[in-house]
Amino acid sequence: MPGALYVVATPIGNLDDITLRAIRTLKEVAVIACEDTRRTGLLLARYEIKSRLISYYEPREGRRIPQLMALLKEGRDVALVSDAGTPAISDPGFKLVREAVREGIRVVPIPGPSALAAALSAGGLPTHRFLFAGFPPPKAEALRKSLSALAEQDGTLIFYLPGRKLASFLAAVMETLGDRDVVIARELTKIHEEFVRGKASALAIVAESREYKGEMTVLVAGKAK
Ligand code: SAM
């Protein structure tokens, strides 16, 4: 019988944010495919998990997929984790999951943290409808285009953003979507966790005078009805 591919969510900062099922699964699988063996190694050390690590990151996906598929077909269970949060969400994983599905391998989600859910759940903008836009394009023109394409969406828009891009991102939001409510959710679950809420114009002024460091998820209100 083939093994199963477990897609395991891991903490986005606070190492306590891991489920009992995730720990048990990581202990029981033959192999854990991870982005960075050193980073995942810290998590494994904390929970005394001794399973073998194999690196699985974007440029290597093509080479790793046949190796992992061979293990699964031999009957070994494999876990997929990323550096933080839920694998395959703005992280490597989709191609392996797609291949496993194609080959009739059982794919089992082990749900847990994801920055988008954490930011949305505590951000204070409407949650009944939302659109996860991932990382916006880095170049100004492409950014404006992609934001313009979202202008009619009435659900909350969710972006992953490097802190240094905040000022130019907010300027593009004002230009393409108007002066909407924005929530900056940074360093979630970590010591310096912070939510900064306000109109895009007000936050743009703050962003000019203050350097935002660390990990950041940004919510932008959808189009008013
Ligand atoms: N797969 C992950 C997930 O499920 O959230 C996301 C991986 S993506 C490569 C990393 C981005 O997620 C960061 O650049 C940031 O935008 C967001 N992020 C990750 N951890 C975060 C945190 N602790 N606080 C706020 N945003 C975070």
PDB file of C-alpha atoms and ligand atoms in Angstrom:
ATOM      1  CA  MET A   1       0.000   0.000   0.000  1.00  0.00           C
ATOM      2  CA  PRO A   2       1.366   3.492  -0.813  1.00  0.00           C
ATOM      3  CA  GLY A   3       2.172   5.899   1.979  1.00  0.00           C
ATOM      4  CA  ALA A   4       0.374   9.170   2.668  1.00  0.00           C
ATOM      5  CA  LEU A   5       1.546  12.724   2.123  1.00  0.00           C
ATOM      6  CA  TYR A   6       0.850  14.847   5.201  1.00  0.00           C
ATOM      7  CA  VAL A   7       0.750  18.616   4.618  1.00  0.00           C
ATOM      8  CA  VAL A   8       1.639  19.919   8.067  1.00  0.00           C
ATOM      9  CA  ALA A   9       1.224  23.513   9.271  1.00  0.00           C
ATOM     10  CA  THR A  10       3.946  24.769  11.628  1.00  0.00           C
ATOM     11  CA  PRO A  11       4.280  27.955  13.757  1.00  0.00           C
ATOM     12  CA  ILE A  12       4.549  31.430  12.190  1.00  0.00           C
ATOM     13  CA  GLY A  13       6.680  32.699  15.071  1.00  0.00           C
ATOM     14  CA  ASN A  14       5.660  31.364  18.452  1.00  0.00           C
ATOM     15  CA  LEU A  15       6.868  27.760  18.636  1.00  0.00           C
ATOM     16  CA  ASP A  16       4.000  26.868  20.986  1.00  0.00           C
ATOM     17  CA  ASP A  17       1.608  27.229  18.046  1.00  0.00           C
ATOM     18  CA  ILE A  18       1.730  23.633  16.874  1.00  0.00           C
ATOM     19  CA  THR A  19      -0.980  21.030  17.210  1.00  0.00           C
ATOM     20  CA  LEU A  20      -0.631  17.711  19.030  1.00  0.00           C
ATOM     21  CA  ARG A  21      -1.524  16.002  15.769  1.00  0.00           C
ATOM     22  CA  ALA A  22       1.217  17.864  13.901  1.00  0.00           C
ATOM     23  CA  ILE A  23       3.817  16.744  16.471  1.00  0.00           C
ATOM     24  CA  ARG A  24       2.604  13.136  16.361  1.00  0.00           C
ATOM     25  CA  THR A  25       2.576  13.112  12.547  1.00  0.00           C
ATOM     26  CA  LEU A  26       6.077  14.597  12.300  1.00  0.00           C
ATOM     27  CA  LYS A  27       7.317  11.920  14.719  1.00  0.00           C
ATOM     28  CA  GLU A  28       5.702   9.066  12.815  1.00  0.00           C
ATOM     29  CA  VAL A  29       6.574   9.810   9.175  1.00  0.00           C
ATOM     30  CA  ALA A  30       9.650   8.319   7.485  1.00  0.00           C
ATOM     31  CA  VAL A  31      10.712  11.645   5.988  1.00  0.00           C
ATOM     32  CA  ILE A  32       9.955  15.330   6.466  1.00  0.00           C
ATOM     33  CA  ALA A  33      10.356  17.468   3.337  1.00  0.00           C
ATOM     34  CA  CYS A  34      11.146  21.041   4.416  1.00  0.00           C
ATOM     35  CA  GLU A  35      12.375  24.314   2.903  1.00  0.00           C
ATOM     36  CA  ASP A  36      15.315  24.871   5.222  1.00  0.00           C
ATOM     37  CA  THR A  37      16.685  21.944   7.216  1.00  0.00           C
ATOM     38  CA  ARG A  38      18.300  24.232   9.813  1.00  0.00           C
ATOM     39  CA  ARG A  39      15.101  26.147  10.480  1.00  0.00           C
ATOM     40  CA  THR A  40      12.882  23.062  10.653  1.00  0.00           C
ATOM     41  CA  GLY A  41      15.633  21.407  12.715  1.00  0.00           C
ATOM     42  CA  LEU A  42      15.005  23.941  15.506  1.00  0.00           C
ATOM     43  CA  LEU A  43      11.333  22.991  15.629  1.00  0.00           C
ATOM     44  CA  LEU A  44      12.159  19.276  15.618  1.00  0.00           C
ATOM     45  CA  ALA A  45      14.676  19.730  18.452  1.00  0.00           C
ATOM     46  CA  ARG A  46      12.097  21.560  20.542  1.00  0.00           C
ATOM     47  CA  TYR A  47       9.606  18.671  20.230  1.00  0.00           C
ATOM     48  CA  GLU A  48      12.141  15.811  20.198  1.00  0.00           C
ATOM     49  CA  ILE A  49      11.195  14.768  16.680  1.00  0.00           C
ATOM     50  CA  LYS A  50      13.843  12.552  15.118  1.00  0.00           C
ATOM     51  CA  SER A  51      12.435  11.898  11.613  1.00  0.00           C
ATOM     52  CA  ARG A  52      14.786  12.351   8.652  1.00  0.00           C
ATOM     53  CA  LEU A  53      14.754  15.755   6.918  1.00  0.00           C
ATOM     54  CA  ILE A  54      14.970  16.266   3.145  1.00  0.00           C
ATOM     55  CA  SER A  55      15.227  19.770   1.716  1.00  0.00           C
ATOM     56  CA  TYR A  56      12.388  20.746  -0.565  1.00  0.00           C
ATOM     57  CA  TYR A  57      12.478  24.332  -1.808  1.00  0.00           C
ATOM     58  CA  GLU A  58      11.380  25.997  -4.982  1.00  0.00           C
ATOM     59  CA  PRO A  59      14.362  25.624  -7.341  1.00  0.00           C
ATOM     60  CA  ARG A  60      14.697  21.992  -6.217  1.00  0.00           C
ATOM     61  CA  GLU A  61      11.058  21.000  -6.533  1.00  0.00           C
ATOM     62  CA  GLY A  62      11.496  19.399  -9.962  1.00  0.00           C
ATOM     63  CA  ARG A  63      14.266  17.116  -8.707  1.00  0.00           C
ATOM     64  CA  ARG A  64      12.722  16.300  -5.352  1.00  0.00           C
ATOM     65  CA  ILE A  65       9.237  15.363  -6.500  1.00  0.00           C
ATOM     66  CA  PRO A  66      10.273  12.043  -8.151  1.00  0.00           C
ATOM     67  CA  GLN A  67      12.316  11.109  -5.035  1.00  0.00           C
ATOM     68  CA  LEU A  68       9.429  11.839  -2.687  1.00  0.00           C
ATOM     69  CA  MET A  69       6.925  10.115  -4.979  1.00  0.00           C
ATOM     70  CA  ALA A  70       9.161   7.015  -5.027  1.00  0.00           C
ATOM     71  CA  LEU A  71       9.170   6.936  -1.215  1.00  0.00           C
ATOM     72  CA  LEU A  72       5.389   7.314  -1.117  1.00  0.00           C
ATOM     73  CA  LYS A  73       4.924   4.519  -3.660  1.00  0.00           C
ATOM     74  CA  GLU A  74       7.207   2.266  -1.557  1.00  0.00           C
ATOM     75  CA  GLY A  75       4.719   2.722   1.278  1.00  0.00           C
ATOM     76  CA  ARG A  76       6.587   5.376   3.286  1.00  0.00           C
ATOM     77  CA  ASP A  77       4.676   8.269   4.841  1.00  0.00           C
ATOM     78  CA  VAL A  78       6.039  11.723   4.013  1.00  0.00           C
ATOM     79  CA  ALA A  79       5.335  15.051   5.749  1.00  0.00           C
ATOM     80  CA  LEU A  80       5.652  18.354   3.953  1.00  0.00           C
ATOM     81  CA  VAL A  81       6.369  21.482   6.009  1.00  0.00           C
ATOM     82  CA  SER A  82       7.493  24.990   5.087  1.00  0.00           C
ATOM     83  CA  ASP A  83       9.600  27.494   7.016  1.00  0.00           C
ATOM     84  CA  ALA A  84       6.462  28.858   8.667  1.00  0.00           C
ATOM     85  CA  GLY A  85       2.714  28.442   8.474  1.00  0.00           C
ATOM     86  CA  THR A  86       0.796  26.287   6.054  1.00  0.00           C
ATOM     87  CA  PRO A  87       2.767  24.693   3.200  1.00  0.00           C
ATOM     88  CA  ALA A  88       1.695  25.554  -0.347  1.00  0.00           C
ATOM     89  CA  ILE A  89       0.262  28.936   0.746  1.00  0.00           C
ATOM     90  CA  SER A  90       2.766  31.355  -0.852  1.00  0.00           C
ATOM     91  CA  ASP A  91       5.246  28.556  -0.122  1.00  0.00           C
ATOM     92  CA  PRO A  92       6.449  25.454  -1.995  1.00  0.00           C
ATOM     93  CA  GLY A  93       4.158  22.446  -1.967  1.00  0.00           C
ATOM     94  CA  PHE A  94       1.503  22.773  -4.634  1.00  0.00           C
ATOM     95  CA  LYS A  95       3.473  20.852  -7.275  1.00  0.00           C
ATOM     96  CA  LEU A  96       4.135  17.920  -4.941  1.00  0.00           C
ATOM     97  CA  VAL A  97       0.499  17.823  -3.822  1.00  0.00           C
ATOM     98  CA  ARG A  98      -0.672  17.945  -7.450  1.00  0.00           C
ATOM     99  CA  GLU A  99       1.608  15.059  -8.379  1.00  0.00           C
ATOM    100  CA  ALA A 100       0.473  13.012  -5.377  1.00  0.00           C
ATOM    101  CA  VAL A 101      -3.171  13.616  -6.298  1.00  0.00           C
ATOM    102  CA  ARG A 102      -2.458  12.587  -9.916  1.00  0.00           C
ATOM    103  CA  GLU A 103      -0.827   9.370  -8.739  1.00  0.00           C
ATOM    104  CA  GLY A 104      -3.653   8.472  -6.361  1.00  0.00           C
ATOM    105  CA  ILE A 105      -1.585   9.072  -3.189  1.00  0.00           C
ATOM    106  CA  ARG A 106      -3.612  10.037  -0.123  1.00  0.00           C
ATOM    107  CA  VAL A 107      -2.943  13.687   0.800  1.00  0.00           C
ATOM    108  CA  VAL A 108      -3.781  14.575   4.413  1.00  0.00           C
ATOM    109  CA  PRO A 109      -3.862  18.187   5.675  1.00  0.00           C
ATOM    110  CA  ILE A 110      -2.731  18.761   9.265  1.00  0.00           C
ATOM    111  CA  PRO A 111      -4.143  22.260   9.732  1.00  0.00           C
ATOM    112  CA  GLY A 112      -2.625  24.928  11.928  1.00  0.00           C
ATOM    113  CA  PRO A 113      -1.181  28.443  11.687  1.00  0.00           C
ATOM    114  CA  SER A 114      -1.310  30.584   8.606  1.00  0.00           C
ATOM    115  CA  ALA A 115      -0.462  34.290   8.656  1.00  0.00           C
ATOM    116  CA  LEU A 116      -3.433  35.131   6.446  1.00  0.00           C
ATOM    117  CA  ALA A 117      -5.972  33.523   8.804  1.00  0.00           C
ATOM    118  CA  ALA A 118      -4.323  35.019  11.900  1.00  0.00           C
ATOM    119  CA  ALA A 119      -4.308  38.536  10.394  1.00  0.00           C
ATOM    120  CA  LEU A 120      -7.855  38.307   9.066  1.00  0.00           C
ATOM    121  CA  SER A 121      -9.317  36.822  12.243  1.00  0.00           C
ATOM    122  CA  ALA A 122      -7.969  39.594  14.515  1.00  0.00           C
ATOM    123  CA  GLY A 123      -7.664  42.459  12.029  1.00  0.00           C
ATOM    124  CA  GLY A 124     -11.149  43.896  12.450  1.00  0.00           C
ATOM    125  CA  LEU A 125     -12.075  44.167   8.757  1.00  0.00           C
ATOM    126  CA  PRO A 126     -15.024  42.122   7.426  1.00  0.00           C
ATOM    127  CA  THR A 127     -14.295  38.403   7.239  1.00  0.00           C
ATOM    128  CA  HIS A 128     -17.390  37.002   5.525  1.00  0.00           C
ATOM    129  CA  ARG A 129     -15.702  37.349   2.136  1.00  0.00           C
ATOM    130  CA  PHE A 130     -12.010  37.808   1.453  1.00  0.00           C
ATOM    131  CA  LEU A 131      -9.494  37.483  -1.340  1.00  0.00           C
ATOM    132  CA  PHE A 132      -5.980  36.268  -0.623  1.00  0.00           C
ATOM    133  CA  ALA A 133      -3.689  38.002  -3.123  1.00  0.00           C
ATOM    134  CA  GLY A 134      -0.364  36.612  -1.822  1.00  0.00           C
ATOM    135  CA  PHE A 135       2.785  38.620  -2.585  1.00  0.00           C
ATOM    136  CA  PRO A 136       1.975  41.587  -4.869  1.00  0.00           C
ATOM    137  CA  PRO A 137       4.279  42.181  -7.858  1.00  0.00           C
ATOM    138  CA  PRO A 138       7.396  44.119  -6.764  1.00  0.00           C
ATOM    139  CA  LYS A 139       7.558  46.507  -9.766  1.00  0.00           C
ATOM    140  CA  ALA A 140       5.452  49.683  -9.636  1.00  0.00           C
ATOM    141  CA  GLU A 141       3.601  49.282 -12.922  1.00  0.00           C
ATOM    142  CA  ALA A 142       2.735  45.600 -12.348  1.00  0.00           C
ATOM    143  CA  LEU A 143       1.657  46.432  -8.807  1.00  0.00           C
ATOM    144  CA  ARG A 144      -0.736  49.150 -10.008  1.00  0.00           C
ATOM    145  CA  LYS A 145      -2.148  46.781 -12.621  1.00  0.00           C
ATOM    146  CA  SER A 146      -2.735  43.958 -10.177  1.00  0.00           C
ATOM    147  CA  LEU A 147      -4.358  46.285  -7.623  1.00  0.00           C
ATOM    148  CA  SER A 148      -6.589  47.825 -10.313  1.00  0.00           C
ATOM    149  CA  ALA A 149      -7.782  44.325 -11.205  1.00  0.00           C
ATOM    150  CA  LEU A 150      -8.999  43.960  -7.593  1.00  0.00           C
ATOM    151  CA  ALA A 151     -10.828  47.309  -7.475  1.00  0.00           C
ATOM    152  CA  GLU A 152     -14.349  45.843  -7.757  1.00  0.00           C
ATOM    153  CA  GLN A 153     -13.821  43.113  -5.124  1.00  0.00           C
ATOM    154  CA  ASP A 154     -16.055  43.722  -2.121  1.00  0.00           C
ATOM    155  CA  GLY A 155     -14.304  41.221   0.160  1.00  0.00           C
ATOM    156  CA  THR A 156     -11.294  42.118   2.310  1.00  0.00           C
ATOM    157  CA  LEU A 157      -8.034  41.899   0.331  1.00  0.00           C
ATOM    158  CA  ILE A 158      -5.094  40.115   1.977  1.00  0.00           C
ATOM    159  CA  PHE A 159      -1.464  40.615   0.945  1.00  0.00           C
ATOM    160  CA  TYR A 160       1.876  39.283   2.108  1.00  0.00           C
ATOM    161  CA  LEU A 161       4.375  42.120   1.995  1.00  0.00           C
ATOM    162  CA  PRO A 162       8.027  42.728   2.862  1.00  0.00           C
ATOM    163  CA  GLY A 163       8.172  45.646   5.356  1.00  0.00           C
ATOM    164  CA  ARG A 164      10.399  47.765   3.093  1.00  0.00           C
ATOM    165  CA  LYS A 165       7.678  47.787   0.421  1.00  0.00           C
ATOM    166  CA  LEU A 166       4.973  49.214   2.674  1.00  0.00           C
ATOM    167  CA  ALA A 167       5.223  52.887   1.666  1.00  0.00           C
ATOM    168  CA  SER A 168       5.131  52.209  -2.092  1.00  0.00           C
ATOM    169  CA  PHE A 169       2.357  49.643  -1.610  1.00  0.00           C
ATOM    170  CA  LEU A 170       0.159  52.120   0.289  1.00  0.00           C
ATOM    171  CA  ALA A 171       0.774  54.791  -2.351  1.00  0.00           C
ATOM    172  CA  ALA A 172      -0.341  52.338  -5.044  1.00  0.00           C
ATOM    173  CA  VAL A 173      -3.423  51.389  -2.994  1.00  0.00           C
ATOM    174  CA  MET A 174      -4.468  55.042  -2.745  1.00  0.00           C
ATOM    175  CA  GLU A 175      -3.916  55.583  -6.451  1.00  0.00           C
ATOM    176  CA  THR A 176      -5.807  52.504  -7.645  1.00  0.00           C
ATOM    177  CA  LEU A 177      -8.355  51.682  -4.919  1.00  0.00           C
ATOM    178  CA  GLY A 178      -8.812  54.980  -3.071  1.00  0.00           C
ATOM    179  CA  ASP A 179      -8.301  55.842   0.579  1.00  0.00           C
ATOM    180  CA  ARG A 180      -9.522  52.579   2.082  1.00  0.00           C
ATOM    181  CA  ASP A 181      -9.256  51.131   5.587  1.00  0.00           C
ATOM    182  CA  VAL A 182      -6.017  49.187   5.983  1.00  0.00           C
ATOM    183  CA  VAL A 183      -4.682  46.896   8.703  1.00  0.00           C
ATOM    184  CA  ILE A 184      -0.985  46.155   9.002  1.00  0.00           C
ATOM    185  CA  ALA A 185      -0.545  42.920  10.956  1.00  0.00           C
ATOM    186  CA  ARG A 186       3.113  42.459  11.747  1.00  0.00           C
ATOM    187  CA  GLU A 187       5.215  39.950  13.651  1.00  0.00           C
ATOM    188  CA  LEU A 188       2.111  37.930  14.540  1.00  0.00           C
ATOM    189  CA  THR A 189       2.561  35.527  17.478  1.00  0.00           C
ATOM    190  CA  LYS A 190       6.015  37.046  18.189  1.00  0.00           C
ATOM    191  CA  ILE A 191       7.202  39.417  20.946  1.00  0.00           C
ATOM    192  CA  HIS A 192       6.706  42.516  18.803  1.00  0.00           C
ATOM    193  CA  GLU A 193       3.284  41.545  17.462  1.00  0.00           C
ATOM    194  CA  GLU A 194       1.447  44.668  16.341  1.00  0.00           C
ATOM    195  CA  PHE A 195      -1.718  45.692  14.495  1.00  0.00           C
ATOM    196  CA  VAL A 196      -1.677  49.158  12.940  1.00  0.00           C
ATOM    197  CA  ARG A 197      -5.106  50.242  11.723  1.00  0.00           C
ATOM    198  CA  GLY A 198      -6.210  53.298   9.781  1.00  0.00           C
ATOM    199  CA  LYS A 199      -6.894  54.820   6.390  1.00  0.00           C
ATOM    200  CA  ALA A 200      -4.279  54.134   3.723  1.00  0.00           C
ATOM    201  CA  SER A 201      -3.388  57.852   3.671  1.00  0.00           C
ATOM    202  CA  ALA A 202      -2.756  57.982   7.441  1.00  0.00           C
ATOM    203  CA  LEU A 203      -0.707  54.785   7.423  1.00  0.00           C
ATOM    204  CA  ALA A 204       1.297  56.068   4.439  1.00  0.00           C
ATOM    205  CA  ILE A 205       2.371  59.070   6.560  1.00  0.00           C
ATOM    206  CA  VAL A 206       3.401  56.736   9.397  1.00  0.00           C
ATOM    207  CA  ALA A 207       5.236  54.459   6.936  1.00  0.00           C
ATOM    208  CA  GLU A 208       7.322  57.394   5.723  1.00  0.00           C
ATOM    209  CA  SER A 209       8.550  58.269   9.196  1.00  0.00           C
ATOM    210  CA  ARG A 210       8.966  54.775  10.566  1.00  0.00           C
ATOM    211  CA  GLU A 211      10.780  51.736   9.242  1.00  0.00           C
ATOM    212  CA  TYR A 212       8.679  48.600   9.458  1.00  0.00           C
ATOM    213  CA  LYS A 213      10.789  45.518   9.945  1.00  0.00           C
ATOM    214  CA  GLY A 214       9.929  41.857  10.118  1.00  0.00           C
ATOM    215  CA  GLU A 215       7.066  39.893   8.652  1.00  0.00           C
ATOM    216  CA  MET A 216       3.943  41.677   7.612  1.00  0.00           C
ATOM    217  CA  THR A 217       0.479  40.773   6.381  1.00  0.00           C
ATOM    218  CA  VAL A 218      -1.603  43.674   5.084  1.00  0.00           C
ATOM    219  CA  LEU A 219      -5.398  43.793   4.863  1.00  0.00           C
ATOM    220  CA  VAL A 220      -7.173  46.294   2.629  1.00  0.00           C
ATOM    221  CA  ALA A 221     -10.937  46.827   2.906  1.00  0.00           C
ATOM    222  CA  GLY A 222     -12.945  45.650  -0.083  1.00  0.00           C
ATOM    223  CA  LYS A 223     -14.976  48.025  -2.252  1.00  0.00           C
ATOM    224  CA  ALA A 224     -17.727  49.704  -0.229  1.00  0.00           C
ATOM    225  CA  LYS A 225     -21.214  48.572  -1.310  1.00  0.00           C
TER     226      LYS A 225
HETATM  227  N1  SAM B   1       2.849  29.642   4.270  1.00  0.00           N
HETATM  228  C1  SAM B   1       2.866  30.794   5.141  1.00  0.00           C
HETATM  229  C2  SAM B   1       1.491  30.943   5.804  1.00  0.00           C
HETATM  230  O1  SAM B   1       0.743  30.000   5.792  1.00  0.00           O
HETATM  231  O2  SAM B   1       1.230  32.001   6.356  1.00  0.00           O
HETATM  232  C3  SAM B   1       3.297  32.054   4.423  1.00  0.00           C
HETATM  233  C4  SAM B   1       4.652  31.977   3.817  1.00  0.00           C
HETATM  234  S1  SAM B   1       5.148  33.410   2.950  1.00  0.00           S
HETATM  235  C5  SAM B   1       6.649  32.863   2.227  1.00  0.00           C
HETATM  236  C6  SAM B   1       5.769  34.452   4.200  1.00  0.00           C
HETATM  237  C7  SAM B   1       4.939  35.738   4.352  1.00  0.00           C
HETATM  238  O3  SAM B   1       3.840  35.481   5.219  1.00  0.00           O
HETATM  239  C8  SAM B   1       5.716  36.848   5.014  1.00  0.00           C
HETATM  240  O4  SAM B   1       6.465  37.592   4.060  1.00  0.00           O
HETATM  241  C9  SAM B   1       4.602  37.696   5.612  1.00  0.00           C
HETATM  242  O5  SAM B   1       3.979  38.497   4.615  1.00  0.00           O
HETATM  243  C10 SAM B   1       3.610  36.604   6.047  1.00  0.00           C
HETATM  244  N2  SAM B   1       3.916  36.202   7.438  1.00  0.00           N
HETATM  245  C11 SAM B   1       4.574  35.093   7.842  1.00  0.00           C
HETATM  246  N3  SAM B   1       4.700  35.082   9.183  1.00  0.00           N
HETATM  247  C12 SAM B   1       4.112  36.214   9.628  1.00  0.00           C
HETATM  248  C13 SAM B   1       3.936  36.783  10.909  1.00  0.00           C
HETATM  249  N4  SAM B   1       4.406  36.177  12.004  1.00  0.00           N
HETATM  250  N5  SAM B   1       3.272  37.959  11.003  1.00  0.00           N
HETATM  251  C14 SAM B   1       2.787  38.593   9.910  1.00  0.00           C
HETATM  252  N6  SAM B   1       2.924  38.105   8.666  1.00  0.00           N
HETATM  253  C15 SAM B   1       3.590  36.924   8.513  1.00  0.00           C
END
